[in-house]
Coordinates of C-alpha atoms in Angstrom, one line a residue:
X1 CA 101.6 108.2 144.6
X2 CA 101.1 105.0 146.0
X3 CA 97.6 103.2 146.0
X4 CA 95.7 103.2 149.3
X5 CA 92.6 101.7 150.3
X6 CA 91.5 104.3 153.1
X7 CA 88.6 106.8 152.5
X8 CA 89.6 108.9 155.2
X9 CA 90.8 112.5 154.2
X10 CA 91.3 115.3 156.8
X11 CA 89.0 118.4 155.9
X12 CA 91.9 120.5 156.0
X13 CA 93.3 118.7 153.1
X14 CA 89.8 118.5 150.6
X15 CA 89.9 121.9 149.4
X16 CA 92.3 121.2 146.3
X17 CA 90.0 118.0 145.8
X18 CA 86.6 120.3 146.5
X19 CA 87.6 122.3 143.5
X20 CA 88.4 119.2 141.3
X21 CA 85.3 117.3 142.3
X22 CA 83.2 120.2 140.9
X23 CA 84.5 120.2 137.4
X24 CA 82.9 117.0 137.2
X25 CA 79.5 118.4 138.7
X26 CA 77.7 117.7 135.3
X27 CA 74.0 118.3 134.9
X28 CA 73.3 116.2 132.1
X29 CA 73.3 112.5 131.5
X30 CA 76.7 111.5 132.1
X31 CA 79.0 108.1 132.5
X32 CA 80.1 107.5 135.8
X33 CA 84.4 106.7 136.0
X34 CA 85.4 106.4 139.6
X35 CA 85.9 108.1 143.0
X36 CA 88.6 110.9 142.9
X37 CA 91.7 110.0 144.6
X38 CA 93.6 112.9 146.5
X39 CA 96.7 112.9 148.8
X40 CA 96.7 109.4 149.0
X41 CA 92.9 108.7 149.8
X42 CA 89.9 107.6 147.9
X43 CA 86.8 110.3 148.3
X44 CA 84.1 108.4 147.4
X45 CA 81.5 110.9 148.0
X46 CA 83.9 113.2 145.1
X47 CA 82.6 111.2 141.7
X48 CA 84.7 111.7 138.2
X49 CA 82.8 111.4 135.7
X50 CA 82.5 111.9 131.6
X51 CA 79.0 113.9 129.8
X52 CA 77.2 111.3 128.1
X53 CA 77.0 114.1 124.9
X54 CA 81.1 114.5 125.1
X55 CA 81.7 111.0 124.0
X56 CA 81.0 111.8 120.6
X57 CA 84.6 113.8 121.2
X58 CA 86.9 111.2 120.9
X59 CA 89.4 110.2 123.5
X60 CA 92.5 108.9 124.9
X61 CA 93.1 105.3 126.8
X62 CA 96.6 105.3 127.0
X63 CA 98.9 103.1 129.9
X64 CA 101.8 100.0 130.5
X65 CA 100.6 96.6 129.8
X66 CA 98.7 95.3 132.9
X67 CA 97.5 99.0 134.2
X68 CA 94.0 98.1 133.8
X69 CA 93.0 99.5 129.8
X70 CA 90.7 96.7 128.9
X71 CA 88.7 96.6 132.1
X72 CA 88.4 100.5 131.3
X73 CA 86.9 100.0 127.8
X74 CA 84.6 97.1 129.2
X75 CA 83.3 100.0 132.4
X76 CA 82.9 102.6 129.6
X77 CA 81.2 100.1 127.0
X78 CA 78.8 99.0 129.9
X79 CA 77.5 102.5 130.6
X80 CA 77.2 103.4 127.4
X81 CA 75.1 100.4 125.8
X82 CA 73.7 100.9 129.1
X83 CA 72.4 104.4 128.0
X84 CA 71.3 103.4 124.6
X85 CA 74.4 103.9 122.9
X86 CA 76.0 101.1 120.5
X87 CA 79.9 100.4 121.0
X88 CA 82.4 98.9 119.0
X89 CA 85.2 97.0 120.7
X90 CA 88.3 95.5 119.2
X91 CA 89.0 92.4 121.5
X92 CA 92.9 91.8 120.7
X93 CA 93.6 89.8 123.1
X94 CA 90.4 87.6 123.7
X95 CA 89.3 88.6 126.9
X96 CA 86.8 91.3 126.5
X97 CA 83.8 88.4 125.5
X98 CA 82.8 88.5 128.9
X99 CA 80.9 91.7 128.4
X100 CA 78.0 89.5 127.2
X101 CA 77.4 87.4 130.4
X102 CA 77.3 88.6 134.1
X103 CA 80.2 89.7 136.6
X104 CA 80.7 87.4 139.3
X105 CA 81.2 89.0 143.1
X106 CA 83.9 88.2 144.8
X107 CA 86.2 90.1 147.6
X108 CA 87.5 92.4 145.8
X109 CA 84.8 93.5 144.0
X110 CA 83.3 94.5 146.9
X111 CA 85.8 96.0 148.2
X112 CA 86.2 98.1 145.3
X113 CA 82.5 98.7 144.8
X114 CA 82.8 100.3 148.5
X115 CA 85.5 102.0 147.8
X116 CA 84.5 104.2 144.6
X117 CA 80.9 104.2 146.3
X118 CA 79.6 102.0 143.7
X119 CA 76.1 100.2 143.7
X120 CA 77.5 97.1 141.9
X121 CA 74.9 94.7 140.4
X122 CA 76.2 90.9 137.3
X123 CA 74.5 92.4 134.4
X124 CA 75.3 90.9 130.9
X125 CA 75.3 93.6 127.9
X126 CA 73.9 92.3 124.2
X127 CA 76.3 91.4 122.1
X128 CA 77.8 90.6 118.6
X129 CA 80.6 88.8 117.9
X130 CA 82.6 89.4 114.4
X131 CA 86.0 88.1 113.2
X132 CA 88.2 89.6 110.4
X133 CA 86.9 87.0 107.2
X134 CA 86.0 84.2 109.3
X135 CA 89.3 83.7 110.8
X136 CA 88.4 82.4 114.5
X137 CA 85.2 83.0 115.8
X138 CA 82.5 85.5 114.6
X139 CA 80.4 86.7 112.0
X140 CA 82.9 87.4 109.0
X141 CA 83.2 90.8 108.4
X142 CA 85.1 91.3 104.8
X143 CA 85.6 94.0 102.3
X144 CA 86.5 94.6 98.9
X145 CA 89.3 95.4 97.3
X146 CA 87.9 98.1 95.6
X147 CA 86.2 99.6 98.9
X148 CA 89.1 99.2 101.1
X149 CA 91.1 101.5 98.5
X150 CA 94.9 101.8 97.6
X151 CA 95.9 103.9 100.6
X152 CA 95.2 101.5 103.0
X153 CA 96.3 98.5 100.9
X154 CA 99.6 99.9 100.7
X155 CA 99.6 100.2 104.1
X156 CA 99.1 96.3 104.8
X157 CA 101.3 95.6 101.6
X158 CA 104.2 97.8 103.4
X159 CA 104.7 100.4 100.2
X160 CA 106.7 103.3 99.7
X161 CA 105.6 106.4 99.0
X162 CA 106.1 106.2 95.3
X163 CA 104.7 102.3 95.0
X164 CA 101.1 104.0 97.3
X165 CA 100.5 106.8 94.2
X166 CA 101.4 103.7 91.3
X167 CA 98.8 100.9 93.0
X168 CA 96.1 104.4 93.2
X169 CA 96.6 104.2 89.2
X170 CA 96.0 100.6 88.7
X171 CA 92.8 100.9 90.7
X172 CA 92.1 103.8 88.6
X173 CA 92.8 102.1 85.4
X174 CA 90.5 98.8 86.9
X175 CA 88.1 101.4 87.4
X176 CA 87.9 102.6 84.2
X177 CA 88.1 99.3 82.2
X178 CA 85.4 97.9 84.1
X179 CA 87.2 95.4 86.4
X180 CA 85.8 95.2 89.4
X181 CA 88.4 94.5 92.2
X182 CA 86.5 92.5 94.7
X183 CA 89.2 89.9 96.2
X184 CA 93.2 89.5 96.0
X185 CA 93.2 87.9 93.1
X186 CA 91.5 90.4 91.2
X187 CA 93.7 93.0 92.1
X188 CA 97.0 90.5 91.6
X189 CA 95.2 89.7 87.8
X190 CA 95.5 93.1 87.1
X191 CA 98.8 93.9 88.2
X192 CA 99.7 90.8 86.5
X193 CA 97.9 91.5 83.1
X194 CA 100.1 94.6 83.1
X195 CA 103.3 93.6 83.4
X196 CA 102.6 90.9 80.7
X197 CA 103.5 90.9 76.9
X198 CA 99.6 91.3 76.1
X199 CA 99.1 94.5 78.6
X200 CA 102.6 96.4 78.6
X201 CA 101.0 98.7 75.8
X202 CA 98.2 99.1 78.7
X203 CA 101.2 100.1 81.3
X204 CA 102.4 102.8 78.9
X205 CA 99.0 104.1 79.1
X206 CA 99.0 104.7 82.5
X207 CA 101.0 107.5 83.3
X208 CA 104.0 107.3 86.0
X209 CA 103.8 103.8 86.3
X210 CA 106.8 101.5 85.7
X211 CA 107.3 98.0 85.5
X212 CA 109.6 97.4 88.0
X213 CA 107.5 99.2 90.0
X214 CA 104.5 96.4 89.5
X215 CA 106.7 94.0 89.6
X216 CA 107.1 95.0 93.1
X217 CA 103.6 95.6 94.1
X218 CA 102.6 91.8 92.6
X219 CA 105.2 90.3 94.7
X220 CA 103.8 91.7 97.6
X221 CA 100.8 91.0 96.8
X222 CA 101.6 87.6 96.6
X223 CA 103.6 87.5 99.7
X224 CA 100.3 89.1 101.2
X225 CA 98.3 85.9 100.1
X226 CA 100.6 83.5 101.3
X227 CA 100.2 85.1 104.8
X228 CA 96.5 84.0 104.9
X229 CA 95.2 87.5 104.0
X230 CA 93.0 86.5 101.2
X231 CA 90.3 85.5 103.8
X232 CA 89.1 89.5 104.8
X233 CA 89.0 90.5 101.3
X234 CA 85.6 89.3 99.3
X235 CA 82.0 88.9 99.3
X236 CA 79.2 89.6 100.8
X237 CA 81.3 92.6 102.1
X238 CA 79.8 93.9 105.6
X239 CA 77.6 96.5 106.0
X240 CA 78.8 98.8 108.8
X241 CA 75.9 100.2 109.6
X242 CA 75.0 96.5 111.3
X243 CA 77.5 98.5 114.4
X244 CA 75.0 100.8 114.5
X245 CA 71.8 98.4 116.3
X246 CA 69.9 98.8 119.7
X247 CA 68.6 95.8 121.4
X248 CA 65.2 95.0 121.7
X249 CA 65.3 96.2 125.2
X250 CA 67.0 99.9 124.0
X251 CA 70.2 99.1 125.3
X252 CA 72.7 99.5 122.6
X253 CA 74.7 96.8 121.2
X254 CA 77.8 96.1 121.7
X255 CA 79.9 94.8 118.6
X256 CA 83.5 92.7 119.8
X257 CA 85.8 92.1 117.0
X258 CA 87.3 89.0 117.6
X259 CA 91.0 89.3 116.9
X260 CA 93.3 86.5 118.6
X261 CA 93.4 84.7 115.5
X262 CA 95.4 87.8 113.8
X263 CA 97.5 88.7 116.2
X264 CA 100.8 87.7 113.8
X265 CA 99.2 90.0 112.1
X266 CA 99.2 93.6 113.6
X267 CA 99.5 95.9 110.7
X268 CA 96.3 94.1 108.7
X269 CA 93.7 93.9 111.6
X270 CA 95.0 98.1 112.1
X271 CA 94.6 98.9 109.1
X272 CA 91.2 96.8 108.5
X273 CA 89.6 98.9 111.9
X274 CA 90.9 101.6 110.0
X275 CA 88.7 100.9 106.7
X276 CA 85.8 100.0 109.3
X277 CA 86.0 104.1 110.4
X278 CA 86.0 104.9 107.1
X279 CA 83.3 103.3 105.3
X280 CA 81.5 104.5 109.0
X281 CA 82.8 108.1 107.8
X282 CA 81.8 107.9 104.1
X283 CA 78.1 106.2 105.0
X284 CA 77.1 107.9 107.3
X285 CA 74.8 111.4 107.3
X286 CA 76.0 115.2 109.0
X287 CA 73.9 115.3 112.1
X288 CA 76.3 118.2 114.2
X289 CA 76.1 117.7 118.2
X290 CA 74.2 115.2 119.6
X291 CA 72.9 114.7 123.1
X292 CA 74.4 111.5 122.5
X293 CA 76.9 109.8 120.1
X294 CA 75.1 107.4 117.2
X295 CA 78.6 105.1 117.6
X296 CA 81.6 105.0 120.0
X297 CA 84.3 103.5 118.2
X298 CA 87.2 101.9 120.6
X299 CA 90.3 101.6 118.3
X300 CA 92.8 98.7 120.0
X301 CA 96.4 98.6 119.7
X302 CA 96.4 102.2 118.0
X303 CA 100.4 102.2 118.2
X304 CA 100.1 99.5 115.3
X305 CA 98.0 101.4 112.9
X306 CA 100.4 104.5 113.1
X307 CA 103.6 102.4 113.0
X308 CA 105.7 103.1 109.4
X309 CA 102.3 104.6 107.9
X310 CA 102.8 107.2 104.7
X311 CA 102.2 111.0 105.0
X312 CA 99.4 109.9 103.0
X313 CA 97.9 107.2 105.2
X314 CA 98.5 109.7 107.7
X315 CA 96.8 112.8 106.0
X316 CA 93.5 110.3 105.6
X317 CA 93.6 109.2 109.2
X318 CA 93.4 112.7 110.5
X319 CA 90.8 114.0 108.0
X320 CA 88.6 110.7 109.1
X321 CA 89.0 111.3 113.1
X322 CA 88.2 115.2 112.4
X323 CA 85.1 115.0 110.1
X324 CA 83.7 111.7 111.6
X325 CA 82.5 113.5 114.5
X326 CA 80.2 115.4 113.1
X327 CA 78.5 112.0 112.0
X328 CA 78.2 111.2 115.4
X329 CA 80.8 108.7 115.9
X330 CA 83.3 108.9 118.8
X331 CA 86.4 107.5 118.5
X332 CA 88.6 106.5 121.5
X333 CA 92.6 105.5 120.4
X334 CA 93.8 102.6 123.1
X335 CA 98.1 102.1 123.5
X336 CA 100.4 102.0 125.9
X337 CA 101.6 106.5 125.3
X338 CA 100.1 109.3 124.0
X339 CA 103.7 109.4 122.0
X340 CA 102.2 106.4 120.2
X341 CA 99.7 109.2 118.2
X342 CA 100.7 111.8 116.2
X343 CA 100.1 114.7 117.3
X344 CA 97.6 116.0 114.7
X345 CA 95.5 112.9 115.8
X346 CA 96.2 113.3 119.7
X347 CA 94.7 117.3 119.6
X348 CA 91.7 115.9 118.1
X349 CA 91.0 113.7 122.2
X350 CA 89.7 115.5 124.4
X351 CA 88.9 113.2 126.6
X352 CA 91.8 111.3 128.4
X353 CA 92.1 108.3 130.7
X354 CA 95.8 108.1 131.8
X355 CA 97.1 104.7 133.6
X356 CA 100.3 104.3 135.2
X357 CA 103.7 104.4 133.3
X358 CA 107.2 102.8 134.2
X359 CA 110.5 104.4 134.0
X360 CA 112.4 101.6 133.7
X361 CA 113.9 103.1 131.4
X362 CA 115.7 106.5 129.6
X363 CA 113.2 106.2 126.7
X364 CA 110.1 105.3 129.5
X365 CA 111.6 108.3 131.6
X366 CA 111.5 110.5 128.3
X367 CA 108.0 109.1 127.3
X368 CA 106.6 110.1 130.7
X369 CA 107.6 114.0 130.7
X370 CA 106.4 114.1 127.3
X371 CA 102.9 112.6 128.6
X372 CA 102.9 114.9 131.2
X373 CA 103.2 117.9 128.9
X374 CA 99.8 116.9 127.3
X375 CA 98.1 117.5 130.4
X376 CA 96.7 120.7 131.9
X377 CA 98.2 122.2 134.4
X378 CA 97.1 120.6 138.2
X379 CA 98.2 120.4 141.8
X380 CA 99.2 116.9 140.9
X381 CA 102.9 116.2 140.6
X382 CA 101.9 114.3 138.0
X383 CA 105.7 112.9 137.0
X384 CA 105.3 111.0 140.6
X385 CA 101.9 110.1 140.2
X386 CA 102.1 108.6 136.8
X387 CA 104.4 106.1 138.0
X388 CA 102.9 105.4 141.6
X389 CA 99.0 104.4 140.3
X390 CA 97.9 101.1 141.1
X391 CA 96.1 98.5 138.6
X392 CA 92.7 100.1 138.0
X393 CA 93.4 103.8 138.7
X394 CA 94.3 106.3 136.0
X395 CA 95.1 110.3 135.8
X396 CA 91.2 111.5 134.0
X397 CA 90.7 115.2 132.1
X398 CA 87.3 114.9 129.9
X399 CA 85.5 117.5 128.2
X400 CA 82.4 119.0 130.2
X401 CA 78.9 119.8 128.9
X402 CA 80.8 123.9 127.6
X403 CA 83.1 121.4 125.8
X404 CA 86.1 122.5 127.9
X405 CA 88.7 120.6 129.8
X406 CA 87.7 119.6 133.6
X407 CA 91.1 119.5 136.2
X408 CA 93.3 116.5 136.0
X409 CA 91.8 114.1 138.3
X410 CA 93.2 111.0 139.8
X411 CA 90.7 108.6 139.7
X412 CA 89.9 105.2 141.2
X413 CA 88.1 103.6 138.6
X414 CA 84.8 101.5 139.2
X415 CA 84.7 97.7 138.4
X416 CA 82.7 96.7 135.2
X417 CA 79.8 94.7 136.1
X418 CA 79.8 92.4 133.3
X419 CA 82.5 89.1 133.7
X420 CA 86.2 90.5 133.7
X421 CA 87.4 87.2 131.0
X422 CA 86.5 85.6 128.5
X423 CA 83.5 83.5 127.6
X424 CA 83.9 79.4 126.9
X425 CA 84.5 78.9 123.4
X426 CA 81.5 77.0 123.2
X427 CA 79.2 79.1 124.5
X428 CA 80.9 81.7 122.0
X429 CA 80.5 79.5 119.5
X430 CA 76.9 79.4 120.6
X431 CA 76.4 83.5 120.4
X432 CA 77.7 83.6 116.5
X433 CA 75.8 80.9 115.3
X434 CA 72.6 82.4 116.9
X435 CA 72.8 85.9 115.7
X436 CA 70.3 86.5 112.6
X437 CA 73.3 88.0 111.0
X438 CA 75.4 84.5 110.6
X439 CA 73.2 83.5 107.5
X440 CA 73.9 86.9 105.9
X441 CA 77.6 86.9 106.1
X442 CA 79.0 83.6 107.2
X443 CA 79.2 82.0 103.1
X444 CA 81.4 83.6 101.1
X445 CA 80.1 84.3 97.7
X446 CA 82.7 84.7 94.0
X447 CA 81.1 86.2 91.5
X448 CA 82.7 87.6 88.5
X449 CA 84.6 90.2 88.7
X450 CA 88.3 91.0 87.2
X451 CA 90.5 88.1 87.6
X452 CA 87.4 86.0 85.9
X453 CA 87.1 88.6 83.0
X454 CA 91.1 89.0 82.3
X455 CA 91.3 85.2 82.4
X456 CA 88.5 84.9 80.0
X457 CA 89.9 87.6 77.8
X458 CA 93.6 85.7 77.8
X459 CA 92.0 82.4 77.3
X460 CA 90.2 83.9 74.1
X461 CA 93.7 85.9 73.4
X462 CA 95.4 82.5 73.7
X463 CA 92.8 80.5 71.6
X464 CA 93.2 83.2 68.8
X465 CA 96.8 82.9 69.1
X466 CA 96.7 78.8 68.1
X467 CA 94.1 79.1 65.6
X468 CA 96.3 81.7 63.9
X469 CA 99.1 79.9 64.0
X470 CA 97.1 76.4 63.3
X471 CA 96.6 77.9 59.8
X472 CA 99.7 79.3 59.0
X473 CA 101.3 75.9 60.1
X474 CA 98.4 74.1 57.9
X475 CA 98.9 77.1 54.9
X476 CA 103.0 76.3 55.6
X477 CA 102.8 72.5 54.9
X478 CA 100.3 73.3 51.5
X479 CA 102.8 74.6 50.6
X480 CA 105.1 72.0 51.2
X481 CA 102.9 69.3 49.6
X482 CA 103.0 71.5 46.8
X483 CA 106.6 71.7 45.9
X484 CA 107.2 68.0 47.2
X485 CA 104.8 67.0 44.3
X486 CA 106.9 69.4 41.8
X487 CA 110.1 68.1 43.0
X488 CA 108.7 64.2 42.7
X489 CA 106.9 65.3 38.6
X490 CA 110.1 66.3 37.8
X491 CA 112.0 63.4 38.9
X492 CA 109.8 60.9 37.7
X493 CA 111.3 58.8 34.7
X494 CA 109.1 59.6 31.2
X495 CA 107.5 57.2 29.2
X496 CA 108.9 55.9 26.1
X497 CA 107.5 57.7 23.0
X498 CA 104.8 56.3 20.6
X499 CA 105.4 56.2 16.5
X500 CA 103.9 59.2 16.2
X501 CA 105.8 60.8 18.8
X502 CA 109.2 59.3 17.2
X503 CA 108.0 60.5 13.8
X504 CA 107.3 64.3 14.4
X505 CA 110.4 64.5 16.8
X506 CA 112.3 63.2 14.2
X507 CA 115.1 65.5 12.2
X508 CA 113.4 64.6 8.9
X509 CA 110.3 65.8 10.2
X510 CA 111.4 69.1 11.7
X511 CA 113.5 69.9 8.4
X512 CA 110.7 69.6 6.3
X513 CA 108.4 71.4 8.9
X514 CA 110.7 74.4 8.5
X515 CA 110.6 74.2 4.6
X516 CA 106.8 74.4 4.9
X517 CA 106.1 76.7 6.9
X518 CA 108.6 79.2 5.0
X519 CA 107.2 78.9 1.8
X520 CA 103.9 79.2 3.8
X521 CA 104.9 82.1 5.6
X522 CA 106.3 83.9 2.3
X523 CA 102.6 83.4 0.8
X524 CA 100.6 84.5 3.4
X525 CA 103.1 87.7 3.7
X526 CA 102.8 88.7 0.3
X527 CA 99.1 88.1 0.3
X528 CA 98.8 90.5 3.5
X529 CA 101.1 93.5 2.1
X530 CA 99.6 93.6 -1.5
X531 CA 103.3 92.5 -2.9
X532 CA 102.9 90.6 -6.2
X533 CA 104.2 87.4 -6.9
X534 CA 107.2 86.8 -9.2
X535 CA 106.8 85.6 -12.4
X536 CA 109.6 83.0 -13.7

């Protein structure tokens, strides 16, 4: 379907749209989308719209590059900070910091706003600004080693099945031993300290896991360092509940994650809005239903946190978008296809915002009929119309207030009221060093932890070593003093003898010694066994 700009639909032709229009006929607070589009027209008096209570649902925002996706986060965001509700964004690109100042009219906002029958007032949003360990600008959000757990690290460090279940039992062993893994190089110490000659008899200990095998984690580990990552991992380690903040004013606040910086690296700043959901998940309390979401949690670039992931990485990503409704957090997954989620993952949205695809080529043309099979049946040839939407109009199915699907509708979408850009540097510059949270987080802080204590413990090893063999060296060359000094007494020429010496070692003298002392002897012997002496 091609985009037109004329409101005008013949009666005869609005009974199709009549019927679609009234799914969306909520009675409860609800966000407001865009004007329906049908048989080439825009009804603007036929509002789509999304129940302010379904949001907690989670939901699809899936289209080509350039359909429109960001200004669709930015209209939802607006509505529902608007409403009270805080929102987390993941700006990838750099261009969603405009929420926090007004819109600017122009031509075609107008025309737009007239359009989808929109009352469009410049209204800034409050916001935060955060970046992954203080890389570009933002309040530094960082975690720890330990809380950002072995599944996910092998998932930035690019492990196989078999290296994921070895790193979970050296953070078990670290665990147990009392070494806290706070940063990188607490985790590469340990690794290290077991492949050495001091902690192989550690390694056998820990069932399953081979050398080799840590040799292999420790290289990428270090590999991992070298790429800059070192800066997310450390202390003070953000408290996600911060996401979680109203304005003074009531509106809720909206939290941008700064991520141009890190776009070289995809798989990290995934994986790291993946630890964010989950320490969200493990913190926060059951509350059920709400009439309104605690958190809606917009996840950027989803293809890149499913992309090569483990059955296990997997496994937790499910079981985290499953149970973290029920804390009240929604979660909406932003890509270019539905394809790009796995389909345990993609059962769990319910509410979908479809922009246009291209069939360029075979694989676009196969990605297309399988996005149309994850609609619900309509009177939309929805093949034709995928590929026929113009910038800022999707194909829309939400839950309603019964929590059941509403008809596909195709939707002009209204224009966000906040600026469509980004922000001067400056004046975001500005914004992070004025929030009260820049003093918490912004210093880094390295305490001990386990690289300190296994480099103390070596050192001591080591100094143990070389006083032990400082002694046997000092014990080895006694001991070589001491024959030296026997080998130089007996070489040493002797002294001439004295008279008395020349007398007593003469032959004369030890004749008549022998002659003595046998007479001697032959008197004392007799005198001891009783034997009489002879008489001559």
């Amino acid at each position: 379907m091609s985009e037109s700009t004329d409101p005008a639909v013949p009666a005869d032709q609005t009974g199709p749209a009549d019927k679609i229009a009234a799914g969306y006929a909520f009675t409860g607070p609800a966000l407001d989308l865009g004007a329906l589009l049908w048989d080439g027209g825009c009804l603007p008096d036929r509002q789509i719209r999304i129940p302010l209570s379904m949001l907690g649902r989670h939901g699809l925002v899936a289209g080509a590059t350039g359909t429109g996706k960001t200004k669709t986060l930015q209209l939802i965001a607006e509505q529902l900070s608007a409403n009270g509700v805080p929102v987390f964004l993941a700006d990838v690109k750099g261009d969603v910091s405009g929420i926090s100042v007004p819109g600017t009219a122009g031509p075609r906002i107008d025309e737009r706003a007239r359009e989808v029958a929109q009352k469009w007032e410049p209204t800034a949003y409050p916001s935060e600004f955060y970046s992954l360990g203080g890389i570009g600008p933002g309040i530094p959000v960082r975690s720890t080693v330990t809380s950002f757990g072995p599944v996910l690290m092998s998932k930035v460090l690019q492990l196989n099945q078999t290296q994921e279940q070895s790193l979970g039992l050296i953070f078990h062993y670290a665990d147990t031993k009392g070494l806290e893994l706070i940063d990188l190089k607490d985790l590469r110490a340990v690794v290290a300290f077991l492949v050495s000659d001091q902690g192989k008899p550690e390694l056998k200990g820990i069932g399953g896991l081979s050398t080799v095998t840590a040799g292999v984690i420790l290289r990428a580990l270090t590999a991992f360092e070298q790429q800059g990552a070192a800066e997310f991992f450390g202390e003070p380690e953000f408290d996600t509940s911060e996401f979680l903040r109203t304005a003074p004013d009531g509106r809720g606040l909206v939290s941008v994650l700064e991520l141009p910086a890190v776009q070289d690296k995809p798989q990290l700043f995934s994986t790291f809005l993946m630890w964010l959901l989950a320490d969200l998940y493990n913190d926060l309390p059951e509350v059920g239903d709400l009439e309104q979401p605690k958190l809606v949690f917009f996840f950027d670039e989803a293809h890149l946190l499913f992309s090569g992931a483990s059955k296990a990485f997997l496994t937790s990503i499910t079981q985290t978008v499953r149970l973290i409704r029920s804390k009240g957090v929604g979660v909406f997954f932003v890509t270019q296809t539905p394809k790009d989620v796995p389909a345990d993952v993609l059962a769990q949205l319910g509410n979908r915002v479809q922009h246009a695809l291209r069939a360029f080529t075979p694989d676009d043309a196969k990605a297309l009929k399988a996005t149309v099979k994850t609609f619900p049946n309509s009177p939309y040839d929805l093949e034709e119309l995928l590929t026929g939407l113009g910038t800022g109009e999707a194909v829309i199915t939400v839950l309603s207030e019964k929590g059941a699907p509403t008809p596909v509708a195709a939707t002009r979408l209204r224009a966000p009221q906040s600026l469509m850009g980004p922000i001067e540097p400056a004046a975001l510059d500005r914004a992070v060093k004025s929030s009260l949270l820049w003093s918490r987080y912004a210093e880094p802080v390295d305490r001990e932890s386990a690289y300190e204590k296994i480099s103390a413990e070596q050192a001591a090893a080591e100094a143990q070593a070389e006083a032990g063999a400082a002694a046997a060296e000092a014990e080895k060359q006694a001991k070589e003093a001491e024959k030296e000094a026997a080998r130089a007494a007996r070489s040493a020429p002797k002294p001439d003898p004295s008279l008395a010496e020349q007398v007593v070692g003469s032959g004369l003298f030890r004749s008549l010694a022998r002659s003595i002392g046998t007479q001697l002897g032959r008197e004392i012997s007799r005198s001891v066994f009783g034997t009489a002496r002879k008489r001559r």
